[in-house]
Coordinates of C-alpha atoms in Angstrom, one line a residue:
Chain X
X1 CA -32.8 -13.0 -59.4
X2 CA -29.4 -11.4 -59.3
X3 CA -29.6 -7.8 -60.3
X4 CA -26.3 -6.4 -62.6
X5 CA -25.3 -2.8 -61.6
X6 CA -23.1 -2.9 -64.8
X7 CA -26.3 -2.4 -66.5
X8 CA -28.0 0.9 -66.8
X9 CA -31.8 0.6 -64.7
X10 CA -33.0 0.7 -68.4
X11 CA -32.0 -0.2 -72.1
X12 CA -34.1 0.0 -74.5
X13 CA -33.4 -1.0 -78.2
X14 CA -34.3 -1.1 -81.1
X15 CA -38.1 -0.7 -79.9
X16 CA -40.8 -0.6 -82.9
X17 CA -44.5 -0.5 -82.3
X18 CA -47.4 0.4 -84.6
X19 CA -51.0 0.2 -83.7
X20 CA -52.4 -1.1 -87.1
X21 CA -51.0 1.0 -89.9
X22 CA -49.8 3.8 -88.1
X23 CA -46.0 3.6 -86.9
X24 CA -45.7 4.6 -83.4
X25 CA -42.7 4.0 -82.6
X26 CA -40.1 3.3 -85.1
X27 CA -36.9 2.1 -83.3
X28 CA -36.2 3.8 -80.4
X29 CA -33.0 2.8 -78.2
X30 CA -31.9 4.8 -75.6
X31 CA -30.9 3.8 -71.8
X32 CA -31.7 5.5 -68.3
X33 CA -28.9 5.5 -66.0
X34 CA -29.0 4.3 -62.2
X35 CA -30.3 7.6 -60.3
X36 CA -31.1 9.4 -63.7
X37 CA -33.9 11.7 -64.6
X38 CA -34.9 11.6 -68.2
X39 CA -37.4 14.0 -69.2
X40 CA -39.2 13.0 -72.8
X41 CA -41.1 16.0 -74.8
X42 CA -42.7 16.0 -77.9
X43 CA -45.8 16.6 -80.0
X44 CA -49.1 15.2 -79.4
X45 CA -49.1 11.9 -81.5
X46 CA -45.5 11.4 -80.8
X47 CA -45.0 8.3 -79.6
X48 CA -43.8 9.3 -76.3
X49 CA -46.6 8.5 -74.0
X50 CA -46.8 5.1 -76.0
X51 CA -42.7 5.0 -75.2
X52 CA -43.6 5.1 -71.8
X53 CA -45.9 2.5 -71.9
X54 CA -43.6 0.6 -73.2
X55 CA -41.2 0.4 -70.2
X56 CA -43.9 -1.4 -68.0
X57 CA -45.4 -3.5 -70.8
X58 CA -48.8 -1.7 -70.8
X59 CA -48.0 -1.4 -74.4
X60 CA -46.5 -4.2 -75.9
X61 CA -43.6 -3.7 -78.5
X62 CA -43.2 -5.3 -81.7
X63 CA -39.8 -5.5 -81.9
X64 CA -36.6 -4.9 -80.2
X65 CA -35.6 -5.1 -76.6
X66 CA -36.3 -3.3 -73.2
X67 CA -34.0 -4.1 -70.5
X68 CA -34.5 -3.6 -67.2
X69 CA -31.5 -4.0 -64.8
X70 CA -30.6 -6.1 -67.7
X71 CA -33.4 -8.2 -67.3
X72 CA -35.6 -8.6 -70.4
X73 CA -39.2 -6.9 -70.0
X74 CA -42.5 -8.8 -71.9
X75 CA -40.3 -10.8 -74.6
X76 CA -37.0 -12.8 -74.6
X77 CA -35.2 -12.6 -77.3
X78 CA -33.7 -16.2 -78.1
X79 CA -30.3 -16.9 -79.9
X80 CA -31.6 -17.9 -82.8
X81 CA -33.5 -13.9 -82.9
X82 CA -37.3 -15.3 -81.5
X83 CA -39.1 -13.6 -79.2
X84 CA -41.1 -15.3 -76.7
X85 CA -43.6 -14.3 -74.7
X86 CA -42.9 -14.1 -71.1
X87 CA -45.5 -15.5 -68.7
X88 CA -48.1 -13.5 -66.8
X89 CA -46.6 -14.2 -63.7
X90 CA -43.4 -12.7 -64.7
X91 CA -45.0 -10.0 -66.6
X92 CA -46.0 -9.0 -63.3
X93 CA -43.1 -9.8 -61.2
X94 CA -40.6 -6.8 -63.5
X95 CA -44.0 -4.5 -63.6
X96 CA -43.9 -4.2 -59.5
X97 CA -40.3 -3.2 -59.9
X98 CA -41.1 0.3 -62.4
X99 CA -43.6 2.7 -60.7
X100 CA -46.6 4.2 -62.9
X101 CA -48.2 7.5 -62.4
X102 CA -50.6 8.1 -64.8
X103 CA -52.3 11.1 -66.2
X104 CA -55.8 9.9 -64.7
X105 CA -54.7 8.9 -61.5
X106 CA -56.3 5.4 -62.0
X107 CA -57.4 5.5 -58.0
X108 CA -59.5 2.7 -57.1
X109 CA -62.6 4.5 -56.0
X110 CA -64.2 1.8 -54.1
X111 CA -60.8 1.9 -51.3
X112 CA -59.7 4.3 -49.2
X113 CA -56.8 6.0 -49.7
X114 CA -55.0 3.8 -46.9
X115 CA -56.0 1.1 -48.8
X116 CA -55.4 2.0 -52.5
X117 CA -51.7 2.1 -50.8
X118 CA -51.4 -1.0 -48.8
X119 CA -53.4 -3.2 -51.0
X120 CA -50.5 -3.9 -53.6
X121 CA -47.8 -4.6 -51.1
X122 CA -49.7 -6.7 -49.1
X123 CA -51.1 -8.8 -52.3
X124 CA -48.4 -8.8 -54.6
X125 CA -45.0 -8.6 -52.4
X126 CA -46.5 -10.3 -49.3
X127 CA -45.8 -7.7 -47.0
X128 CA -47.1 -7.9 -43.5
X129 CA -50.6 -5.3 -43.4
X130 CA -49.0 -3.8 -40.4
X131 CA -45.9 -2.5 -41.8
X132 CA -47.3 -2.1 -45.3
X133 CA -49.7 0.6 -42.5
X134 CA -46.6 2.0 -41.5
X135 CA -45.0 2.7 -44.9
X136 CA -48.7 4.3 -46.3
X137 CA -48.5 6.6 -43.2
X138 CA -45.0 7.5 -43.9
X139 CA -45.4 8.0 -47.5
X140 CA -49.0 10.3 -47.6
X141 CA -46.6 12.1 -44.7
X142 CA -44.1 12.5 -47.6
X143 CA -46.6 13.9 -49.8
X144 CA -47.9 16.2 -47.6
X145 CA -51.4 13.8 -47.1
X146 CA -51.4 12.5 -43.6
X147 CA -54.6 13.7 -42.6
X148 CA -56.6 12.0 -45.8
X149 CA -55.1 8.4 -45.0
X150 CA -58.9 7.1 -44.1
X151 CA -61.0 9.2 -47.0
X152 CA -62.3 8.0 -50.6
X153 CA -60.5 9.3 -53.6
X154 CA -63.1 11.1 -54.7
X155 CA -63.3 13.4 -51.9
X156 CA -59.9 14.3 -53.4
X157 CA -59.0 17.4 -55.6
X158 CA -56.9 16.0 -58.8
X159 CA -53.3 17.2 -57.1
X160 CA -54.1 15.1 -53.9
X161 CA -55.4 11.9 -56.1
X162 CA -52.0 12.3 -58.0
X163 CA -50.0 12.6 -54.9
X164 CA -51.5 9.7 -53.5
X165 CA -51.6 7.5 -56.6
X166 CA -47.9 8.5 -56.4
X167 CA -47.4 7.4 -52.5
X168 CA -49.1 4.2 -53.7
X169 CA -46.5 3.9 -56.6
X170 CA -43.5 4.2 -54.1
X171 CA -45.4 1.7 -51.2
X172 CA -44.1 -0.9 -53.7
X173 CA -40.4 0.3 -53.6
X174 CA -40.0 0.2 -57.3
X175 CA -36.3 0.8 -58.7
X176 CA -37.9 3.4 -61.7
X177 CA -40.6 5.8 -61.4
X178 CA -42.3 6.5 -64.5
X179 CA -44.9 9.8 -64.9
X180 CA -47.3 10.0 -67.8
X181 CA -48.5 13.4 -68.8
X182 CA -49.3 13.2 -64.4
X183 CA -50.1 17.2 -64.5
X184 CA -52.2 17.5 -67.6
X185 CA -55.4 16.7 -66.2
X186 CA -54.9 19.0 -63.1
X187 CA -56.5 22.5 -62.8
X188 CA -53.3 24.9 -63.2
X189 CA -53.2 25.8 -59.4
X190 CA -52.7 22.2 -58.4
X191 CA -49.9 21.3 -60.8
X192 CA -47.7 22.7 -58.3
X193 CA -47.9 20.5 -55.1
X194 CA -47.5 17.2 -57.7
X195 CA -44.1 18.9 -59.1
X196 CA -43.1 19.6 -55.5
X197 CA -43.2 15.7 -54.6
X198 CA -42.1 14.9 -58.0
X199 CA -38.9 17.2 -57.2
X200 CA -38.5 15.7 -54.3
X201 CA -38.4 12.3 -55.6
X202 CA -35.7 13.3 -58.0
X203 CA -33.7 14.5 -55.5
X204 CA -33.6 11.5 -53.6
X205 CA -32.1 10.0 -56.4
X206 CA -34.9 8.1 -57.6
X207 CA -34.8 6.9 -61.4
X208 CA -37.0 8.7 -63.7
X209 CA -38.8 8.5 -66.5
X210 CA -41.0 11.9 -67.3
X211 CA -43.3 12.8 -69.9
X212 CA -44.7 16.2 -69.6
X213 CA -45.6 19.2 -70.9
X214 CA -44.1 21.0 -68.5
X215 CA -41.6 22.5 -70.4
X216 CA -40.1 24.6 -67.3
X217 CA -40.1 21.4 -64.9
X218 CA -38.3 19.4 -67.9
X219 CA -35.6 21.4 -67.8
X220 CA -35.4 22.0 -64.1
X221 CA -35.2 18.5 -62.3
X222 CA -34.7 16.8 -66.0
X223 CA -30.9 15.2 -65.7
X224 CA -31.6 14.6 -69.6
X225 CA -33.8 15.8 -71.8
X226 CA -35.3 13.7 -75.0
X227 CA -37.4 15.4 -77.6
X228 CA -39.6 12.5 -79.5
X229 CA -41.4 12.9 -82.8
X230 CA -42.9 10.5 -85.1
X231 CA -41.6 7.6 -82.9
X232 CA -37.9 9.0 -83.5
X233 CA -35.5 10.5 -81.1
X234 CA -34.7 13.8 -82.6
X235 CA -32.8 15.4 -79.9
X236 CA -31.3 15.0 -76.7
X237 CA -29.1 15.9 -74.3
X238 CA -28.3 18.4 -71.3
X239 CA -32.0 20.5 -70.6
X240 CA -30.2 23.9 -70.5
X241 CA -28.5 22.7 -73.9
X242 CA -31.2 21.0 -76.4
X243 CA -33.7 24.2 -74.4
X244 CA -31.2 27.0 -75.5
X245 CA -29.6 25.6 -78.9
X246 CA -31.7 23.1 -80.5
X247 CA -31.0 22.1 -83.7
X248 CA -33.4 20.4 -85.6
X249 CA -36.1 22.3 -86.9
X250 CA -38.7 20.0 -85.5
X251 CA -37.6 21.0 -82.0
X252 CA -37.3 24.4 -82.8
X253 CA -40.6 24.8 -84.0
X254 CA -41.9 22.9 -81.1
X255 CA -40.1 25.1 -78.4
X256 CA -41.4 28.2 -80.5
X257 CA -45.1 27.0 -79.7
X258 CA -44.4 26.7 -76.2
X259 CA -42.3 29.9 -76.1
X260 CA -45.0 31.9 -74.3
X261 CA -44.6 29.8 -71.5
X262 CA -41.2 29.5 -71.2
X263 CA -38.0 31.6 -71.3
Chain D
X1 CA -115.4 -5.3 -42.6
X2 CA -116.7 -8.6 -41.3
X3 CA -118.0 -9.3 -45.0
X4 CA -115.1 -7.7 -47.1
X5 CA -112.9 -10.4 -44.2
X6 CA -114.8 -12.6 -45.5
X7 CA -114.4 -12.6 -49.0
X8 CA -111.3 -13.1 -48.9
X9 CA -111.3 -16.4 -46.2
X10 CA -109.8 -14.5 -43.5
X11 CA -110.8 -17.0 -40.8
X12 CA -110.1 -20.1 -43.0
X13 CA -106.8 -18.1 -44.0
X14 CA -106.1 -18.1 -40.1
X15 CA -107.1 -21.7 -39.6
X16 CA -104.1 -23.2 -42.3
X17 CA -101.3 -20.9 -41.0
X18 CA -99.6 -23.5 -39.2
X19 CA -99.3 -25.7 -43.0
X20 CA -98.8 -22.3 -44.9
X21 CA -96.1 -21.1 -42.1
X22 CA -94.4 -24.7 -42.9
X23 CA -94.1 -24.3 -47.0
X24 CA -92.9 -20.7 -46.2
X25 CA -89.9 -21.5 -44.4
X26 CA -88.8 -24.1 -46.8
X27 CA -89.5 -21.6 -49.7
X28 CA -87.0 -19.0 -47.6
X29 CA -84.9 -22.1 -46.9
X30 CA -84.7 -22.5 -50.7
X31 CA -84.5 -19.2 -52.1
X32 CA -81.4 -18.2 -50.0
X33 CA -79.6 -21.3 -50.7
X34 CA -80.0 -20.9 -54.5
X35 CA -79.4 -17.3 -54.2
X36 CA -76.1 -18.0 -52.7
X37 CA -75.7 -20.8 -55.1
X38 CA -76.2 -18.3 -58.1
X39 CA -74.5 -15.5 -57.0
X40 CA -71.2 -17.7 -56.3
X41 CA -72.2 -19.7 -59.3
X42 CA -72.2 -16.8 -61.7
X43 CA -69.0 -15.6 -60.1
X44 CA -67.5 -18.1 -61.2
X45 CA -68.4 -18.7 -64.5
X46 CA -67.4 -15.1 -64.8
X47 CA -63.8 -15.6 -64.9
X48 CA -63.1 -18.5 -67.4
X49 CA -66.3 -16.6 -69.5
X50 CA -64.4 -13.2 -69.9
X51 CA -60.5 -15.3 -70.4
X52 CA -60.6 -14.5 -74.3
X53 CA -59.1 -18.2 -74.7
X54 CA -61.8 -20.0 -76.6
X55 CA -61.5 -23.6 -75.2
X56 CA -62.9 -21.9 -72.4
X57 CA -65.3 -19.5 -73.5
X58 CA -67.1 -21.8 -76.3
X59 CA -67.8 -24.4 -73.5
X60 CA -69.2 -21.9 -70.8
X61 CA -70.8 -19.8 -73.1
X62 CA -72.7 -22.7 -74.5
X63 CA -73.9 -23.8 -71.2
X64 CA -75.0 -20.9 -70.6
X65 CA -77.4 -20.3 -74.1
X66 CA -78.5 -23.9 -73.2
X67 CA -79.5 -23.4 -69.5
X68 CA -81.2 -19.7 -70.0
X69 CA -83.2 -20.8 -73.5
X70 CA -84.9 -23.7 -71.9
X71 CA -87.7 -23.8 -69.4
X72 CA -86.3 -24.3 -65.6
X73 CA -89.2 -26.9 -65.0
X74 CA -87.8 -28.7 -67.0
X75 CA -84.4 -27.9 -66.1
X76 CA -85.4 -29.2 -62.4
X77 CA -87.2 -32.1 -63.9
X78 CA -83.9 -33.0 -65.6
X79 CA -81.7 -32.6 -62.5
X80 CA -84.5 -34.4 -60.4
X81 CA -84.9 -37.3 -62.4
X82 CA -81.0 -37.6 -64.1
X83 CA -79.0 -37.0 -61.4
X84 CA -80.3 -40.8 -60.3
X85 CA -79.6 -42.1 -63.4
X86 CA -75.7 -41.4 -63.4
X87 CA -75.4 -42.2 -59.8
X88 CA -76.4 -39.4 -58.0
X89 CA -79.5 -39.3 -56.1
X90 CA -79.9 -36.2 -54.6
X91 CA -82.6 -35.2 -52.6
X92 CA -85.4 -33.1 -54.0
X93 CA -84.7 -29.9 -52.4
X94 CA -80.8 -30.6 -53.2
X95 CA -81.7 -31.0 -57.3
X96 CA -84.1 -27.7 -57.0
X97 CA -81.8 -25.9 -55.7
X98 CA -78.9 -26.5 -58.0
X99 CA -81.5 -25.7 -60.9
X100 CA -82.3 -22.6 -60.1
X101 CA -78.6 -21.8 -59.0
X102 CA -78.0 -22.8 -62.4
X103 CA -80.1 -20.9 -64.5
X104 CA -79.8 -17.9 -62.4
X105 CA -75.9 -18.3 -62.0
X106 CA -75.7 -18.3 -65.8
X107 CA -77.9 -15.1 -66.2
X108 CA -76.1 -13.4 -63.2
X109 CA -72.7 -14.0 -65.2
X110 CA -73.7 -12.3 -68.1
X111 CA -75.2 -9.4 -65.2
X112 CA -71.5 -9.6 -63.9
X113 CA -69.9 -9.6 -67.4
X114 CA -71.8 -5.9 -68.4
X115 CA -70.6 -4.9 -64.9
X116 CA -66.9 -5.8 -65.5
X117 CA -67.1 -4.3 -69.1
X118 CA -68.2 -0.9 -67.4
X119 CA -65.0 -0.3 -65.2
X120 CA -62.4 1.8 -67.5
X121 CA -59.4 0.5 -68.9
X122 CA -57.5 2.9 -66.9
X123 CA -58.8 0.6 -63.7
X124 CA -56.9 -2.4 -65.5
X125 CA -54.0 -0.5 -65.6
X126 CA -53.8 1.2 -62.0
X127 CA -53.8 -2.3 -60.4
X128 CA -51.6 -4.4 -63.4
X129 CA -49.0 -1.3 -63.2
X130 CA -48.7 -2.0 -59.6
X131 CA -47.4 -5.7 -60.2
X132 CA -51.1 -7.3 -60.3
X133 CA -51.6 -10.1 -62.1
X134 CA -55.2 -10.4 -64.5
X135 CA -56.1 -12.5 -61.5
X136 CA -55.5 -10.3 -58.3
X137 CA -56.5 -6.8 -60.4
X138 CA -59.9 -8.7 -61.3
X139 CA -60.6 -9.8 -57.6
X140 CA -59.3 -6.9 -56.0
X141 CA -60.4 -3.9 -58.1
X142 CA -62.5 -4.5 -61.0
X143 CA -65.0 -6.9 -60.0
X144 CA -66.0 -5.3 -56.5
X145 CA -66.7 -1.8 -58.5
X146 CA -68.3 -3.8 -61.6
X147 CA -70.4 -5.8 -58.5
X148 CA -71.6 -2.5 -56.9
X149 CA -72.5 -1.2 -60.5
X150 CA -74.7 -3.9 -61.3
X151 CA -76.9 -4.0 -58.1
X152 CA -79.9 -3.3 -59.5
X153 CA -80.0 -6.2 -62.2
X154 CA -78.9 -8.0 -59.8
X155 CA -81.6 -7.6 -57.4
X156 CA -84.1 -8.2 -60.6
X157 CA -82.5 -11.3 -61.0
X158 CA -83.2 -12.3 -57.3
X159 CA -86.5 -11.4 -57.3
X160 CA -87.0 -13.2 -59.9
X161 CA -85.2 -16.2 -58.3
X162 CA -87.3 -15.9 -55.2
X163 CA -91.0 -16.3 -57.4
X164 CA -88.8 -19.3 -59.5
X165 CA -88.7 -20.9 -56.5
X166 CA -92.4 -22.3 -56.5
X167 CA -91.4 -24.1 -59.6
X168 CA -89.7 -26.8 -57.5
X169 CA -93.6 -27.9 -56.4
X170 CA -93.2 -29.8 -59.4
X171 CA -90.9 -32.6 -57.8
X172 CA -93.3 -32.6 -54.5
X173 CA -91.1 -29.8 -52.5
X174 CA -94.2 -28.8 -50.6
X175 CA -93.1 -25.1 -50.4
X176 CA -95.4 -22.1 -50.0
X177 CA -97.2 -22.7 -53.2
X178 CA -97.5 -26.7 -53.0
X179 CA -98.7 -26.0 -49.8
X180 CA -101.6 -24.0 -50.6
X181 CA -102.2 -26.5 -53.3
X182 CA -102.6 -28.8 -50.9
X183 CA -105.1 -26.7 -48.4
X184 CA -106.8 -26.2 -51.8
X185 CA -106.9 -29.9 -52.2
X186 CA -108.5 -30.1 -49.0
X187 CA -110.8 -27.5 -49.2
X188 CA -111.4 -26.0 -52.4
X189 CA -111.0 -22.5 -51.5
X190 CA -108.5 -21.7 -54.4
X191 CA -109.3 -17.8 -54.5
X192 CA -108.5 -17.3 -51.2
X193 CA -105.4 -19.5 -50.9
X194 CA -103.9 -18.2 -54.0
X195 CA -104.7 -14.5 -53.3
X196 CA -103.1 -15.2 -49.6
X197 CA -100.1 -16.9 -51.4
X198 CA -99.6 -14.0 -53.6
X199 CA -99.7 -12.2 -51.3
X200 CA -96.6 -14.0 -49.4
X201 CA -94.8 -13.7 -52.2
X202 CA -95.1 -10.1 -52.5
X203 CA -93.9 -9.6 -49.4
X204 CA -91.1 -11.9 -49.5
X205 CA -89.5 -9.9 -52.5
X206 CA -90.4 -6.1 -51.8
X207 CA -89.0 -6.9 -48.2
X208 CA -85.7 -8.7 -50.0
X209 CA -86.3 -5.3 -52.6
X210 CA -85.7 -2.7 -49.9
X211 CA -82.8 -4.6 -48.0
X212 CA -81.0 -4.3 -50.9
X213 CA -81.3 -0.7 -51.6
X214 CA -80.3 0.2 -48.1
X215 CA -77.3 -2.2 -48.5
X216 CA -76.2 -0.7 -52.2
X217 CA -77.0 2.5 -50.3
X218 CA -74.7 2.2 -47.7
X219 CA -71.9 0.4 -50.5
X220 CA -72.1 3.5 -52.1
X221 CA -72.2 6.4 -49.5
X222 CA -68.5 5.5 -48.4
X223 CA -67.5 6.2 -52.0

């Protein structure tokens, strides 16, 4: 598969989705640059979490295109404008290539934390259990876990499942990490230590994708920031910028609720 | 104590061991065979059962309606006397075995399928997010919690696999209960046979009863 660094790590457009009646998304394109951090806020019911989604295929979109590395994601769109389906195999194949983090963690409770790491590399990329060992132990070392490579997940607080449900995201060496709501099920003194990592990250260049509430975090290791509502981009730009001079009313109103905790 | 002994044909008890001792191992022989049978069994008919693509599911769902609403005497009957009739003579035990790990392998699937059902959708998605296909996320991560879920059905199901195992008497397997029929035969002391075969059979499954708990026991205190 050749890769094209011409292309940003993703494009997405023209992206429609509804869930029955209800419009979820209603033609979103944007693109995430190589190295990027694109933060996405937005009301409850917005669409962004379902955006998200999107970009591994755990939603599937109606129309439109998402690119990644200029590789089609779920659906190729033919010449003659008809999608097909792509096969499970390849499904799979582009999903090992964009990290999830999810708001639930999603351990598997029945596997240590060594192995919730190792087991995807091992099964899915054929990597050698020794040095797939070797990464785990390096990564929980990353996010601050070392000692807690042999327990169960549920001898865990929330902030070390996330951190480890993120080390188990980057054991597959993905090319985009994407973060879904990953604080908002955490007890407030634990958000912390999962931003920490998650800063980290960003500084290491790693591509981005970040829904959050965190409004302060957003605009802090956010390269980009996009405000989402009704399945439309309504704003976006430079953090500092769409944080200190938004324009629509939509956003305004939004920051105004959040106002209290930040600025 | 010599008379209550007596009642219940201690001595004679003691006198048929040896032909007892004999039906009793091929009844153990038999039930863990089928067991395995049945657990792999339903295992597999798991899969294809759960793939939402109906030339599939119709077929295996069909089969297994058919093999759970009939009778498995006559399920063994059928196997017994068929299987020679396409070609296939088995041997007794072979054909009882395959019965009962058919019958029970179809109600163990629809054990598995409630188990499967249980584990969250978020589950689905940890192990698919991470490049898994339906395939390697069903092996790896949802079946092995659904499993664990579903011990105690599971263990019912044994049971009552272990007790369905003196139906294979019927095609002259001469298992613990043939073989009191036949000291019966002999000597007409059917109270105490029967009582002393129940008995057997009671201990055969709360023994199998408590190995299982300390198994899901132990399953579940590394969790």
């Amino acid at each position: 598969m050749s890769t094209k660094p011409d292309m940003p790590m993703i494009r997405v457009r023209g992206v429609y989705k509804s869930f029955g009646d209800l419009k979820v998304l209603d033609g979103m394109s944007f693109d995430v640059a190589r190295g990027e951090v694109l933060a996405i806020i937005g009301p409850s019911g917005s669409g962004k979490s379902t955006m998200l989604r999107c970009l591994n295929f755990l939603e599937e979109h109606d129309a439109g295109e998402i690119l990644i590395e200029g590789e089609p994601l779920g659906y190729r769109v033919l010449d003659d404008g008809r999608r097909v389906r792509e096969s499970e195999a390849e499904i799979a194949r582009m999903r090992s290539n964009v990290g999830m983090v999810f708001q639930s963690f999603n351990l598997f409770p029945h596997r240590n934390v060594r192995e919730n790491i190792t087991m995807a590399p091992v099964s899915v990329k054929n990597v050698d259990k020794a040095e797939a060992n070797d990464r785990a132990e390096a990564l929980l070392e990353k996010v601050g876990l070392a000692e807690k490579i042999d327990e169960y997940p549920s001898r865990l607080s929330g902030g070390q499942q996330q951190r480890v449900a993120i080390a188990r995201a980057l054991a597959m060496e993905p090319k985009v990490m994407l973060f879904d709501e990953v604080t908002s099920a955490l007890d407030p003194e634990l958000v912390g230590e999962v931003l920490t990592v998650m800063q980290k990250l960003a500084e290491e260049g790693m591509t981005m994708v970040i829904v959050t509430h965190e409004m302060q975090f957003a605009h802090d290791v956010g390269d980009r920031l996009m405000f989402i509502d009704r399945g439309n981009i309504v704003e976006e730009g430079d953090p500092t910028k769409v944080f200190s001079m938004p324009e629509s009313p939509r956003l305004k109103e939004f920051l105004h609720r959040f106002s209290a905790s930040f600025g | 104590m010599d008379a209550i002994l007596d009642f219940f044909g201690f001595a004679f008890i003691q006198s048929q061991l040896p032909r007892f001792w004999d039906g009793f191992q091929l009844t153990l022989a038999i039930s863990a065979a089928s067991m395995v049978g049945a657990v792999m069994w339903g295992l597999a008919l798991v899969g294809p059962r759960m793939s939402g693509v109906p030339a599939i599911v119709v077929p295996i769902m069909s089969y297994i309606e058919l093999v759970r609403n009939t009778p498995l005497l006559l399920q063994i009957y059928l196997f017994y006397f068929g299987l020679p009739l396409l070609g296939l003579p088995l041997s007794a035990f072979v054909c009882g075995v395959i019965a009962i790990a058919s019958q029970h392998g179809a109600f163990l699937c629809e054990i598995y399928r409630a188990g499967i059902r249980s584990i969250s959708r978020q589950q689905w998605e940890g192990a698919l997010a991470l490049g898994m296909t339906r395939r390697k996320a069903m092996r790896q991560v949802i079946l092995p919690q659904a499993v664990l879920k579903v011990v105690p059905p599971i263990g019912n199901q044994l049971v009552i696999l272990i007790k369905d195992t003196s139906l294979v008497s019927a095609i002259g397997i001469i298992e613990l209960t043939l073989s009191g029929k036949m000291v019966i035969e002999r000597s007409g002391a059917s109270f105490e046979v029967f009582l002393f075969i129940a008995a057997v059979y009671l201990l055969l499954t709360t023994t199998f009863g408590v190995v299982l708990r300390v198994a899901e026991n132990r399953l579940r205190a590394r969790q």
